Amino acid sequence: MRTSRKLLISALTIIVLTVAAVPLINLTVYTPARAAEAYIGALEDGDAQRAFSYLSAPTPSSTLALSSEVLSAAPDLPREPEAETVSVDGEQAKVRLSYNLSSQERTIDLTMVKLPASAGLFDRWAIEQKEWPTLALDVSGSSTATVNGYGVSAGSVPVLFPASYLVGFDATYLKSKSERAEVTAPGDSPTVKLSPEPTAKLEDTVTEQVTEHLEDCVKAKTLMPAGCVFGYDTDNEIIGDISWSLERSPEISLTSSGNDLELTPSTVEVRVKGRYRDIVTAAEHDLDEKLSFVLGGSVVVKSSQVSFEPRRMGDISVV
């Protein structure tokens, strides 16, 4: 009985001492500056969930790039944080935070807000983030992209700061080189513009479409095949149908300029045969001419659909 009383008195004494020490602990341990440093420490460890506990932020529009996997795959993360509490005003505080990112020392002023106390005693501070920093992904020809190798939807992508990100895309028909972007403040929103480059699959698809287009054109029985970029012009009278044949197919390759994809100009040769009546002598003759022209055109990729619009570059010559 006497032992129980001693234990109870000891426990009460500890509680009283702890409660009495709380203000001092809050002033020295659970400070706004320490919270800011802990946030950077969580990022350095690639721990997105722990980093969230030091943020006071609205619900993000997307969490695809807010995972520990994306964070851990970053080409560079902050380290060596040092923070000082500049001022405290009730539930808010100002903190000056320094850290290293990409071999450069950065300094940022942050607003901190007080959260509900831990265990009802110890102060909790978080970085006030009124809106999420984002990567504005300007992607032509693809509705998706990758951030640090993980798939996201193109457009505005919420991310954690401060960190470096590698952005690119590798779709069925188009791909891009990876671009590096840094997000260093709560309100940052750097635009990453990705220019498309054709994949081997796109070149194969365009080759099929060009081949089909030319094969349809040479099926025509007239001198000016409808919808085609070649034809044969003459003042003589054509007797009956004429026939076309493809003598030389184009070499298919694609070039990109900004967001535009073009068929690299290439020479095509076709042969036209038939009978004609000379407009002057009225004599009948065989028609047999080989024609040469340069084929170009534009290629559009939209909603995973490929379309080719042929264009003749220059005049048709007889060879």
Short mmCIF file of N, CA, C and O in Angstrom, two decimals, residues 240-294:
data_model
loop_
_atom_site.label_atom_id
_atom_site.label_comp_id
_atom_site.label_asym_id
_atom_site.label_seq_id
_atom_site.Cartn_x
_atom_site.Cartn_y
_atom_site.Cartn_z
N GLY A 240 -9.48 7.07 -124.61
CA GLY A 240 -9.70 6.01 -123.64
C GLY A 240 -9.05 6.34 -122.29
O GLY A 240 -8.70 7.48 -121.98
N ASP A 241 -8.90 5.28 -121.49
CA ASP A 241 -8.31 5.46 -120.17
C ASP A 241 -6.79 5.50 -120.26
O ASP A 241 -6.19 5.01 -121.22
N ILE A 242 -6.20 6.08 -119.23
CA ILE A 242 -4.75 6.02 -119.10
C ILE A 242 -4.42 5.21 -117.84
O ILE A 242 -5.28 4.95 -117.00
N SER A 243 -3.17 4.84 -117.71
CA SER A 243 -2.76 4.06 -116.55
C SER A 243 -1.52 4.71 -115.92
O SER A 243 -0.69 5.29 -116.62
N TRP A 244 -1.46 4.57 -114.61
CA TRP A 244 -0.32 5.08 -113.84
C TRP A 244 0.40 3.92 -113.17
O TRP A 244 -0.21 2.90 -112.85
N SER A 245 1.68 4.11 -112.94
CA SER A 245 2.44 3.14 -112.15
C SER A 245 3.47 3.90 -111.31
O SER A 245 3.93 4.98 -111.70
N LEU A 246 3.79 3.34 -110.17
CA LEU A 246 4.76 3.95 -109.27
C LEU A 246 6.14 3.37 -109.58
O LEU A 246 6.38 2.17 -109.43
N GLU A 247 7.04 4.24 -110.06
CA GLU A 247 8.36 3.80 -110.47
C GLU A 247 9.41 3.95 -109.36
O GLU A 247 10.37 3.18 -109.30
N ARG A 248 9.22 4.93 -108.53
CA ARG A 248 10.18 5.17 -107.44
C ARG A 248 9.44 5.66 -106.22
O ARG A 248 8.80 6.72 -106.26
N SER A 249 9.53 4.89 -105.14
CA SER A 249 8.85 5.26 -103.90
C SER A 249 9.71 6.25 -103.10
O SER A 249 10.94 6.24 -103.20
N PRO A 250 9.07 7.09 -102.30
CA PRO A 250 9.84 8.05 -101.49
C PRO A 250 10.54 7.36 -100.33
O PRO A 250 10.12 6.30 -99.88
N GLU A 251 11.61 7.95 -99.88
CA GLU A 251 12.28 7.51 -98.66
C GLU A 251 11.64 8.25 -97.50
O GLU A 251 11.67 9.48 -97.45
N ILE A 252 11.06 7.50 -96.57
CA ILE A 252 10.26 8.11 -95.51
C ILE A 252 11.11 8.41 -94.28
O ILE A 252 11.75 7.52 -93.72
N SER A 253 11.11 9.68 -93.89
CA SER A 253 11.68 10.08 -92.61
C SER A 253 10.94 11.33 -92.17
O SER A 253 10.32 12.03 -92.99
N LEU A 254 10.99 11.60 -90.88
CA LEU A 254 10.25 12.73 -90.33
C LEU A 254 11.20 13.69 -89.64
O LEU A 254 12.21 13.30 -89.06
N THR A 255 10.86 14.96 -89.73
CA THR A 255 11.61 15.99 -89.02
C THR A 255 10.64 16.77 -88.14
O THR A 255 9.45 16.90 -88.48
N SER A 256 11.14 17.26 -87.03
CA SER A 256 10.30 18.05 -86.13
C SER A 256 10.91 19.42 -85.96
O SER A 256 12.12 19.59 -85.87
N SER A 257 10.05 20.43 -85.94
CA SER A 257 10.45 21.81 -85.70
C SER A 257 9.46 22.41 -84.71
O SER A 257 8.33 22.72 -85.07
N GLY A 258 9.89 22.52 -83.45
CA GLY A 258 8.95 22.96 -82.42
C GLY A 258 7.87 21.91 -82.25
O GLY A 258 8.15 20.74 -81.97
N ASN A 259 6.63 22.31 -82.46
CA ASN A 259 5.51 21.37 -82.32
C ASN A 259 5.06 20.80 -83.67
O ASN A 259 4.09 20.06 -83.73
N ASP A 260 5.75 21.16 -84.75
CA ASP A 260 5.35 20.73 -86.08
C ASP A 260 6.15 19.51 -86.53
O ASP A 260 7.38 19.47 -86.36
N LEU A 261 5.44 18.56 -87.13
CA LEU A 261 6.08 17.38 -87.69
C LEU A 261 5.90 17.41 -89.20
O LEU A 261 4.79 17.65 -89.70
N GLU A 262 6.98 17.19 -89.92
CA GLU A 262 6.94 17.24 -91.37
C GLU A 262 7.56 15.98 -91.96
O GLU A 262 8.53 15.42 -91.40
N LEU A 263 7.01 15.56 -93.10
CA LEU A 263 7.62 14.51 -93.89
C LEU A 263 8.84 15.12 -94.59
O LEU A 263 8.73 16.14 -95.27
N THR A 264 9.99 14.52 -94.40
CA THR A 264 11.20 15.02 -95.06
C THR A 264 11.02 14.90 -96.57
O THR A 264 10.70 13.82 -97.07
N PRO A 265 11.18 16.00 -97.34
CA PRO A 265 10.97 15.94 -98.79
C PRO A 265 11.79 14.84 -99.44
O PRO A 265 12.98 14.67 -99.15
N SER A 266 11.14 14.09 -100.32
CA SER A 266 11.79 12.96 -101.00
C SER A 266 11.24 12.83 -102.41
O SER A 266 10.07 13.10 -102.67
N THR A 267 12.09 12.40 -103.32
CA THR A 267 11.71 12.29 -104.73
C THR A 267 10.83 11.07 -104.99
O THR A 267 11.11 9.97 -104.48
N VAL A 268 9.78 11.29 -105.80
CA VAL A 268 8.88 10.22 -106.24
C VAL A 268 8.85 10.22 -107.76
O VAL A 268 8.84 11.30 -108.38
N GLU A 269 8.84 9.05 -108.36
CA GLU A 269 8.72 8.95 -109.82
C GLU A 269 7.53 8.07 -110.16
O GLU A 269 7.33 7.00 -109.57
N VAL A 270 6.71 8.55 -111.10
CA VAL A 270 5.55 7.79 -111.57
C VAL A 270 5.59 7.76 -113.09
O VAL A 270 6.22 8.59 -113.75
N ARG A 271 4.92 6.78 -113.69
CA ARG A 271 4.85 6.65 -115.14
C ARG A 271 3.38 6.70 -115.57
O ARG A 271 2.53 6.05 -114.94
N VAL A 272 3.11 7.44 -116.63
CA VAL A 272 1.76 7.53 -117.16
C VAL A 272 1.77 6.97 -118.59
O VAL A 272 2.66 7.27 -119.39
N LYS A 273 0.79 6.09 -118.90
CA LYS A 273 0.68 5.47 -120.22
C LYS A 273 -0.74 5.60 -120.75
O LYS A 273 -1.69 5.68 -119.97
N GLY A 274 -0.85 5.59 -122.08
CA GLY A 274 -2.15 5.67 -122.71
C GLY A 274 -2.03 5.94 -124.20
O GLY A 274 -0.96 5.75 -124.79
N ARG A 275 -3.11 6.43 -124.82
CA ARG A 275 -3.12 6.82 -126.25
C ARG A 275 -3.66 8.23 -126.33
O ARG A 275 -4.54 8.63 -125.56
N TYR A 276 -3.10 9.00 -127.28
CA TYR A 276 -3.61 10.35 -127.47
C TYR A 276 -3.65 10.68 -128.95
O TYR A 276 -2.95 10.10 -129.77
N ARG A 277 -4.49 11.66 -129.28
CA ARG A 277 -4.61 12.17 -130.65
C ARG A 277 -4.01 13.57 -130.66
O ARG A 277 -4.42 14.44 -129.90
N ASP A 278 -3.00 13.74 -131.55
CA ASP A 278 -2.32 15.03 -131.63
C ASP A 278 -3.30 16.11 -132.02
O ASP A 278 -4.07 15.96 -132.99
N ILE A 279 -3.30 17.22 -131.28
CA ILE A 279 -4.28 18.28 -131.50
C ILE A 279 -4.06 18.99 -132.84
O ILE A 279 -4.98 19.58 -133.40
N VAL A 280 -2.83 18.88 -133.41
CA VAL A 280 -2.51 19.57 -134.67
C VAL A 280 -2.68 18.63 -135.86
O VAL A 280 -3.37 18.97 -136.85
N THR A 281 -2.08 17.43 -135.77
CA THR A 281 -2.09 16.52 -136.92
C THR A 281 -3.22 15.50 -136.87
O THR A 281 -3.49 14.84 -137.87
N ALA A 282 -3.84 15.35 -135.72
CA ALA A 282 -4.89 14.34 -135.51
C ALA A 282 -4.35 12.92 -135.55
O ALA A 282 -5.12 11.95 -135.52
N ALA A 283 -3.04 12.79 -135.60
CA ALA A 283 -2.44 11.45 -135.59
C ALA A 283 -2.48 10.89 -134.17
O ALA A 283 -2.36 11.62 -133.19
N GLU A 284 -2.64 9.56 -134.09
CA GLU A 284 -2.68 8.91 -132.79
C GLU A 284 -1.29 8.39 -132.41
O GLU A 284 -0.56 7.86 -133.26
N HIS A 285 -0.98 8.52 -131.12
CA HIS A 285 0.32 8.09 -130.64
C HIS A 285 0.17 7.43 -129.27
O HIS A 285 -0.83 7.64 -128.56
N ASP A 286 1.18 6.63 -128.91
CA ASP A 286 1.23 6.10 -127.54
C ASP A 286 1.78 7.18 -126.60
O ASP A 286 2.70 7.93 -126.95
N LEU A 287 1.19 7.23 -125.43
CA LEU A 287 1.68 8.12 -124.37
C LEU A 287 2.45 7.28 -123.36
O LEU A 287 1.92 6.31 -122.82
N ASP A 288 3.69 7.64 -123.13
CA ASP A 288 4.52 6.92 -122.14
C ASP A 288 5.56 7.90 -121.59
O ASP A 288 6.57 8.15 -122.23
N GLU A 289 5.25 8.46 -120.42
CA GLU A 289 6.13 9.46 -119.82
C GLU A 289 6.41 9.11 -118.35
O GLU A 289 5.52 8.65 -117.63
N LYS A 290 7.67 9.34 -117.98
CA LYS A 290 8.03 9.21 -116.57
C LYS A 290 8.10 10.60 -115.96
O LYS A 290 8.77 11.49 -116.49
N LEU A 291 7.42 10.77 -114.86
CA LEU A 291 7.35 12.06 -114.19
C LEU A 291 8.04 11.98 -112.82
O LEU A 291 7.98 10.95 -112.14
N SER A 292 8.64 13.09 -112.44
CA SER A 292 9.34 13.15 -111.15
C SER A 292 8.86 14.38 -110.38
O SER A 292 8.67 15.46 -110.95
N PHE A 293 8.66 14.21 -109.10
CA PHE A 293 8.30 15.33 -108.24
C PHE A 293 8.79 15.03 -106.82
O PHE A 293 9.13 13.90 -106.48
N VAL A 294 8.84 16.08 -106.01
CA VAL A 294 9.28 15.94 -104.62
C VAL A 294 8.06 15.97 -103.72
O VAL A 294 7.26 16.91 -103.77
#
